[in-house]
Amino acid sequence: MRISAKTDYALRAAIELASLDADSPVKGEQLATAQGIPLRFLENILGDLRNAGIVESRRGVDGGYLLARPASEIALADVVRAVDGPLANVAGTRPHQLEYEGAAEKLREVWVGVRAALRGVLEETTLQDMADKKLPKHVEKLVADQAAWEIRP
């Protein structure tokens, strides 16, 4: 899975908002500085997150950004989908819509399995988990496996 800079920045900004647990809006500049994200790029990302209902924005001198709902109700997958679309696709097509013939016939099921594995991590891990620096037990188990850390060509 290739994770775009946009997705990485979106997750970092959303986690930063969750960690601040702010009742008042947070300026985009503050988020950009805290996470080392270029402000102009972040503003576009925050617009995507606003359109997806993940953050809300307030204008004015005291304006800024807030999470639109509790961090415990926002999965990492929600953020990824807001900025990059579906979690898994093959050349722009969702895995379940693919059809292969002959020797590659089972490849569709492999792609659906990949999507399910991504969902198992990204849909079950919330912004609150990240803000609390905790992982769901099944994710902890995955990263505890030394093989997960190995780099393979």
PDB file of C-alpha atoms in Angstrom:
ATOM      1  CA  MET A   1       0.000   0.000   0.000  1.00  0.00           C
ATOM      2  CA  ARG A   2       1.336   3.387  -0.950  1.00  0.00           C
ATOM      3  CA  ILE A   3       0.422   6.111   1.531  1.00  0.00           C
ATOM      4  CA  SER A   4       0.393   9.561  -0.024  1.00  0.00           C
ATOM      5  CA  ALA A   5       1.857  12.625   1.664  1.00  0.00           C
ATOM      6  CA  LYS A   6      -1.672  14.023   1.636  1.00  0.00           C
ATOM      7  CA  THR A   7      -2.972  11.073   3.655  1.00  0.00           C
ATOM      8  CA  ASP A   8      -0.034  11.215   6.056  1.00  0.00           C
ATOM      9  CA  TYR A   9      -0.526  14.948   6.621  1.00  0.00           C
ATOM     10  CA  ALA A  10      -4.296  14.562   7.019  1.00  0.00           C
ATOM     11  CA  LEU A  11      -3.885  11.873   9.660  1.00  0.00           C
ATOM     12  CA  ARG A  12      -1.238  13.867  11.517  1.00  0.00           C
ATOM     13  CA  ALA A  13      -3.363  17.021  11.537  1.00  0.00           C
ATOM     14  CA  ALA A  14      -6.477  15.140  12.681  1.00  0.00           C
ATOM     15  CA  ILE A  15      -4.526  13.356  15.422  1.00  0.00           C
ATOM     16  CA  GLU A  16      -3.067  16.692  16.524  1.00  0.00           C
ATOM     17  CA  LEU A  17      -6.593  18.126  16.788  1.00  0.00           C
ATOM     18  CA  ALA A  18      -7.668  15.075  18.785  1.00  0.00           C
ATOM     19  CA  SER A  19      -4.699  15.377  21.144  1.00  0.00           C
ATOM     20  CA  LEU A  20      -5.458  19.018  21.901  1.00  0.00           C
ATOM     21  CA  ASP A  21      -8.975  18.087  23.001  1.00  0.00           C
ATOM     22  CA  ALA A  22      -9.802  21.737  22.416  1.00  0.00           C
ATOM     23  CA  ASP A  23     -13.216  23.287  22.969  1.00  0.00           C
ATOM     24  CA  SER A  24     -12.130  26.299  20.974  1.00  0.00           C
ATOM     25  CA  PRO A  25     -10.939  26.314  17.362  1.00  0.00           C
ATOM     26  CA  VAL A  26      -7.282  25.691  16.559  1.00  0.00           C
ATOM     27  CA  LYS A  27      -5.580  27.763  13.894  1.00  0.00           C
ATOM     28  CA  GLY A  28      -4.299  25.992  10.812  1.00  0.00           C
ATOM     29  CA  GLU A  29      -0.902  27.588  11.427  1.00  0.00           C
ATOM     30  CA  GLN A  30      -0.715  25.915  14.847  1.00  0.00           C
ATOM     31  CA  LEU A  31      -1.488  22.497  13.343  1.00  0.00           C
ATOM     32  CA  ALA A  32       0.998  23.041  10.510  1.00  0.00           C
ATOM     33  CA  THR A  33       3.771  24.069  12.905  1.00  0.00           C
ATOM     34  CA  ALA A  34       3.096  21.270  15.393  1.00  0.00           C
ATOM     35  CA  GLN A  35       3.312  18.601  12.690  1.00  0.00           C
ATOM     36  CA  GLY A  36       5.777  20.187  10.259  1.00  0.00           C
ATOM     37  CA  ILE A  37       3.232  20.354   7.442  1.00  0.00           C
ATOM     38  CA  PRO A  38       3.353  23.076   4.759  1.00  0.00           C
ATOM     39  CA  LEU A  39       0.470  25.429   5.617  1.00  0.00           C
ATOM     40  CA  ARG A  40      -0.915  25.825   2.074  1.00  0.00           C
ATOM     41  CA  PHE A  41      -1.022  22.064   1.610  1.00  0.00           C
ATOM     42  CA  LEU A  42      -2.648  21.642   5.025  1.00  0.00           C
ATOM     43  CA  GLU A  43      -5.341  24.203   4.244  1.00  0.00           C
ATOM     44  CA  ASN A  44      -6.419  22.150   1.214  1.00  0.00           C
ATOM     45  CA  ILE A  45      -6.422  18.983   3.307  1.00  0.00           C
ATOM     46  CA  LEU A  46      -8.478  20.632   6.038  1.00  0.00           C
ATOM     47  CA  GLY A  47     -10.977  21.640   3.343  1.00  0.00           C
ATOM     48  CA  ASP A  48     -11.293  17.973   2.322  1.00  0.00           C
ATOM     49  CA  LEU A  49     -11.741  16.967   5.961  1.00  0.00           C
ATOM     50  CA  ARG A  50     -14.379  19.665   6.409  1.00  0.00           C
ATOM     51  CA  ASN A  51     -16.273  18.481   3.318  1.00  0.00           C
ATOM     52  CA  ALA A  52     -16.219  14.939   4.715  1.00  0.00           C
ATOM     53  CA  GLY A  53     -17.624  16.074   8.065  1.00  0.00           C
ATOM     54  CA  ILE A  54     -14.492  15.212  10.024  1.00  0.00           C
ATOM     55  CA  VAL A  55     -13.570  18.763  10.994  1.00  0.00           C
ATOM     56  CA  GLU A  56     -15.532  21.950  11.161  1.00  0.00           C
ATOM     57  CA  SER A  57     -14.131  25.393  10.616  1.00  0.00           C
ATOM     58  CA  ARG A  58     -14.959  28.688  12.198  1.00  0.00           C
ATOM     59  CA  ARG A  59     -14.149  32.044  10.672  1.00  0.00           C
ATOM     60  CA  GLY A  60     -12.951  35.185  12.317  1.00  0.00           C
ATOM     61  CA  VAL A  61     -10.258  36.242  14.734  1.00  0.00           C
ATOM     62  CA  ASP A  62     -11.066  33.384  17.086  1.00  0.00           C
ATOM     63  CA  GLY A  63     -11.644  30.975  14.213  1.00  0.00           C
ATOM     64  CA  GLY A  64      -9.875  27.794  13.281  1.00  0.00           C
ATOM     65  CA  TYR A  65     -10.599  24.089  13.169  1.00  0.00           C
ATOM     66  CA  LEU A  66     -12.270  21.600  15.489  1.00  0.00           C
ATOM     67  CA  LEU A  67     -13.163  17.959  15.151  1.00  0.00           C
ATOM     68  CA  ALA A  68     -16.778  17.735  14.018  1.00  0.00           C
ATOM     69  CA  ARG A  69     -17.485  14.822  16.372  1.00  0.00           C
ATOM     70  CA  PRO A  70     -15.678  13.078  19.227  1.00  0.00           C
ATOM     71  CA  ALA A  71     -12.255  11.679  18.338  1.00  0.00           C
ATOM     72  CA  SER A  72     -13.404   8.268  19.588  1.00  0.00           C
ATOM     73  CA  GLU A  73     -15.962   8.231  16.757  1.00  0.00           C
ATOM     74  CA  ILE A  74     -13.523   9.041  13.945  1.00  0.00           C
ATOM     75  CA  ALA A  75     -11.606   6.089  12.539  1.00  0.00           C
ATOM     76  CA  LEU A  76      -8.318   6.548  10.737  1.00  0.00           C
ATOM     77  CA  ALA A  77     -10.090   5.049   7.720  1.00  0.00           C
ATOM     78  CA  ASP A  78     -12.522   7.988   7.720  1.00  0.00           C
ATOM     79  CA  VAL A  79      -9.621  10.402   7.323  1.00  0.00           C
ATOM     80  CA  VAL A  80      -7.939   8.326   4.621  1.00  0.00           C
ATOM     81  CA  ARG A  81     -11.154   8.083   2.606  1.00  0.00           C
ATOM     82  CA  ALA A  82     -11.780  11.824   2.977  1.00  0.00           C
ATOM     83  CA  VAL A  83      -8.521  12.760   1.275  1.00  0.00           C
ATOM     84  CA  ASP A  84      -7.651   9.770  -0.925  1.00  0.00           C
ATOM     85  CA  GLY A  85     -10.877   7.879  -1.571  1.00  0.00           C
ATOM     86  CA  PRO A  86     -11.347   4.129  -1.068  1.00  0.00           C
ATOM     87  CA  LEU A  87      -8.819   2.279   1.079  1.00  0.00           C
ATOM     88  CA  ALA A  88      -7.942  -0.171  -1.669  1.00  0.00           C
ATOM     89  CA  ASN A  89      -8.376  -0.044  -5.404  1.00  0.00           C
ATOM     90  CA  VAL A  90      -6.661  -1.519  -8.419  1.00  0.00           C
ATOM     91  CA  ALA A  91      -6.037   1.068 -11.118  1.00  0.00           C
ATOM     92  CA  GLY A  92      -9.006   3.070  -9.827  1.00  0.00           C
ATOM     93  CA  THR A  93     -11.400   0.110  -9.567  1.00  0.00           C
ATOM     94  CA  ARG A  94     -12.646  -1.274  -6.272  1.00  0.00           C
ATOM     95  CA  PRO A  95     -11.502  -4.867  -5.723  1.00  0.00           C
ATOM     96  CA  HIS A  96     -14.953  -6.445  -5.613  1.00  0.00           C
ATOM     97  CA  GLN A  97     -15.736  -5.001  -9.066  1.00  0.00           C
ATOM     98  CA  LEU A  98     -12.798  -6.697 -10.760  1.00  0.00           C
ATOM     99  CA  GLU A  99     -13.003  -9.857 -12.812  1.00  0.00           C
ATOM    100  CA  TYR A 100     -10.097 -12.040 -13.846  1.00  0.00           C
ATOM    101  CA  GLU A 101     -10.014 -15.149 -15.953  1.00  0.00           C
ATOM    102  CA  GLY A 102      -7.759 -18.132 -16.283  1.00  0.00           C
ATOM    103  CA  ALA A 103      -4.774 -18.471 -14.002  1.00  0.00           C
ATOM    104  CA  ALA A 104      -5.405 -15.046 -12.394  1.00  0.00           C
ATOM    105  CA  GLU A 105      -9.033 -15.853 -11.515  1.00  0.00           C
ATOM    106  CA  LYS A 106      -8.444 -15.753  -7.723  1.00  0.00           C
ATOM    107  CA  LEU A 107      -6.620 -12.407  -7.809  1.00  0.00           C
ATOM    108  CA  ARG A 108      -9.877 -10.554  -7.113  1.00  0.00           C
ATOM    109  CA  GLU A 109     -10.185 -12.406  -3.803  1.00  0.00           C
ATOM    110  CA  VAL A 110      -6.601 -11.467  -2.931  1.00  0.00           C
ATOM    111  CA  TRP A 111      -7.390  -7.763  -3.468  1.00  0.00           C
ATOM    112  CA  VAL A 112     -10.581  -8.063  -1.414  1.00  0.00           C
ATOM    113  CA  GLY A 113      -8.489  -9.703   1.331  1.00  0.00           C
ATOM    114  CA  VAL A 114      -5.982  -6.848   1.199  1.00  0.00           C
ATOM    115  CA  ARG A 115      -8.851  -4.370   1.603  1.00  0.00           C
ATOM    116  CA  ALA A 116     -10.223  -6.367   4.541  1.00  0.00           C
ATOM    117  CA  ALA A 117      -6.807  -6.357   6.233  1.00  0.00           C
ATOM    118  CA  LEU A 118      -6.511  -2.580   5.805  1.00  0.00           C
ATOM    119  CA  ARG A 119     -10.004  -2.118   7.184  1.00  0.00           C
ATOM    120  CA  GLY A 120      -9.112  -4.272  10.180  1.00  0.00           C
ATOM    121  CA  VAL A 121      -6.461  -1.765  11.188  1.00  0.00           C
ATOM    122  CA  LEU A 122      -7.721   1.579   9.880  1.00  0.00           C
ATOM    123  CA  GLU A 123     -11.432   1.222  10.691  1.00  0.00           C
ATOM    124  CA  GLU A 124     -10.795  -0.068  14.197  1.00  0.00           C
ATOM    125  CA  THR A 125      -8.207   2.523  15.207  1.00  0.00           C
ATOM    126  CA  THR A 126      -9.587   5.939  16.118  1.00  0.00           C
ATOM    127  CA  LEU A 127      -8.150   9.410  16.431  1.00  0.00           C
ATOM    128  CA  GLN A 128      -8.688   9.056  20.184  1.00  0.00           C
ATOM    129  CA  ASP A 129      -6.554   5.903  20.224  1.00  0.00           C
ATOM    130  CA  MET A 130      -3.778   7.861  18.528  1.00  0.00           C
ATOM    131  CA  ALA A 131      -4.166  10.886  20.809  1.00  0.00           C
ATOM    132  CA  ASP A 132      -3.968   8.525  23.809  1.00  0.00           C
ATOM    133  CA  LYS A 133      -0.924   6.837  22.213  1.00  0.00           C
ATOM    134  CA  LYS A 134      -2.677   3.472  22.376  1.00  0.00           C
ATOM    135  CA  LEU A 135      -3.442   0.853  19.769  1.00  0.00           C
ATOM    136  CA  PRO A 136      -6.267  -1.676  19.655  1.00  0.00           C
ATOM    137  CA  LYS A 137      -5.091  -5.072  20.929  1.00  0.00           C
ATOM    138  CA  HIS A 138      -5.198  -6.738  17.501  1.00  0.00           C
ATOM    139  CA  VAL A 139      -3.038  -3.942  16.038  1.00  0.00           C
ATOM    140  CA  GLU A 140      -0.573  -4.246  18.927  1.00  0.00           C
ATOM    141  CA  LYS A 141      -0.336  -7.955  18.152  1.00  0.00           C
ATOM    142  CA  LEU A 142       0.387  -7.240  14.477  1.00  0.00           C
ATOM    143  CA  VAL A 143       3.205  -4.796  15.200  1.00  0.00           C
ATOM    144  CA  ALA A 144       4.648  -6.997  17.953  1.00  0.00           C
ATOM    145  CA  ASP A 145       5.516  -9.564  15.289  1.00  0.00           C
ATOM    146  CA  GLN A 146       9.158  -8.956  14.346  1.00  0.00           C
ATOM    147  CA  ALA A 147       8.384  -9.909  10.738  1.00  0.00           C
ATOM    148  CA  ALA A 148       6.192  -6.810  10.454  1.00  0.00           C
ATOM    149  CA  TRP A 149       9.300  -4.657  10.841  1.00  0.00           C
ATOM    150  CA  GLU A 150      11.427  -6.489   8.299  1.00  0.00           C
ATOM    151  CA  ILE A 151      12.177  -4.728   5.040  1.00  0.00           C
ATOM    152  CA  ARG A 152      11.763  -6.989   2.062  1.00  0.00           C
ATOM    153  CA  PRO A 153      12.827  -6.138  -1.463  1.00  0.00           C
TER     154      PRO A 153
END
